[in-house]
Coordinates of C-alpha atoms in Angstrom, one line a residue:
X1 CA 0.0 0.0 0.0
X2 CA 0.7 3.8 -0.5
X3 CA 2.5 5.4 3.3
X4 CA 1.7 9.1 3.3
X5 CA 3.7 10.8 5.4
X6 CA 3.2 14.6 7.3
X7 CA 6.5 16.3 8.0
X8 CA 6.4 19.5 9.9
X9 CA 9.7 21.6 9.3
X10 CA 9.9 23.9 12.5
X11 CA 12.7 26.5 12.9
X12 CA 13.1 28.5 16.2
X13 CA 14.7 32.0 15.4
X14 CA 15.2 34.0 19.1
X15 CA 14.5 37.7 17.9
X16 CA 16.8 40.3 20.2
X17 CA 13.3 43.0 19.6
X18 CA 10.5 43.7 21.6
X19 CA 7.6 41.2 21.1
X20 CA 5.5 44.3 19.5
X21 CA 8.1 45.4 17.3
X22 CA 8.9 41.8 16.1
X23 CA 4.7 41.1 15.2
X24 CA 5.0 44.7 13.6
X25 CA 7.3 43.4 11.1
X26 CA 5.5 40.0 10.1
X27 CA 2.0 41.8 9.9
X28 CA 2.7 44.4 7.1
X29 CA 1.9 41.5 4.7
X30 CA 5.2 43.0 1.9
X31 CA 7.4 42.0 4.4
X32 CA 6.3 38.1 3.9
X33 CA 7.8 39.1 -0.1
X34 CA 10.9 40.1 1.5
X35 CA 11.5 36.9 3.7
X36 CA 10.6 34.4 1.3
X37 CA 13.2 32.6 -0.7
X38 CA 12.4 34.0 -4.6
X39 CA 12.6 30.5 -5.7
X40 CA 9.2 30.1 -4.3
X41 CA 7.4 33.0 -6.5
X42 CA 5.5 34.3 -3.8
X43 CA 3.6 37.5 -4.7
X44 CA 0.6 38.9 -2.5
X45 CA -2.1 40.0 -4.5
X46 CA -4.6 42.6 -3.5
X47 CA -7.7 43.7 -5.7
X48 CA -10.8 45.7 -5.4
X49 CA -13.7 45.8 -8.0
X50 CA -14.9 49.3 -9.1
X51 CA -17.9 50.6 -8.3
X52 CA -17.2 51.0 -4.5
X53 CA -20.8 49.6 -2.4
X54 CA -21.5 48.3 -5.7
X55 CA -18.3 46.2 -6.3
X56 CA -18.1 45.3 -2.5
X57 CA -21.5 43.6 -3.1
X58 CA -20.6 41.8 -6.3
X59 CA -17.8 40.6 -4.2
X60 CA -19.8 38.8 -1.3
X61 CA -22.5 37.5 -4.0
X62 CA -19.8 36.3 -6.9
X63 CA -16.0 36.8 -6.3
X64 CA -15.7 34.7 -3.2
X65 CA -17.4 32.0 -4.3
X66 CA -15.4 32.0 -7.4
X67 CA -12.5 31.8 -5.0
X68 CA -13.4 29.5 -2.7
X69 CA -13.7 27.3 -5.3
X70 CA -10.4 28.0 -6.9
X71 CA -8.9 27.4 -3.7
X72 CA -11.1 24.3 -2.8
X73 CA -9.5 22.8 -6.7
X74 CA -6.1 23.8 -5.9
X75 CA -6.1 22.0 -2.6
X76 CA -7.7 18.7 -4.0
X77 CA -4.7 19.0 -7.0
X78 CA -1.8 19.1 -4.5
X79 CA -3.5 16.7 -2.5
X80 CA -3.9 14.1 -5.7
X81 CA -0.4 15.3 -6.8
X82 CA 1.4 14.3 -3.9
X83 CA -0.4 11.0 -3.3

């Protein structure tokens, strides 16, 4: 039969800052860009439809779903990929 197997990498860097001033740094999401080895073509994305109310709306009714299900597909492919 097929073993599948979870591995959990786990690094512990001791950071000589302040506990506020270290979470500072990893919230502003473009400093994740900055950390992350380029190999891995990591790019944050942020978007807003036009229309303001309008797009916001269009959003919750349409866009999310559309994503969720990308992200739902994507999920099952890496899953079926590394079986």
């Amino acid at each position: 039969g097929t073993v599948v197997a979870d591995y959990i990498l786990q690094r512990t860097l001791t950071v000589p800052r302040p506990l506020a001033a270290v979470f500072d740094f990893f919230s502003q999401a473009g400093n994740l860009e900055t950390l992350t080895p380029p190999w891995l073509h990591f790019k944050i994305v942020r978007y807003a439809l036009p229309l303001g109310p309008l797009g916001r709306l269009v959003h919750r009714l349409q866009v999310a779903r559309d994503l969720a299900k990308i992200f739902e597909y994507r999920e099952h492919r890496v899953r079926a990929l590394l079986s």
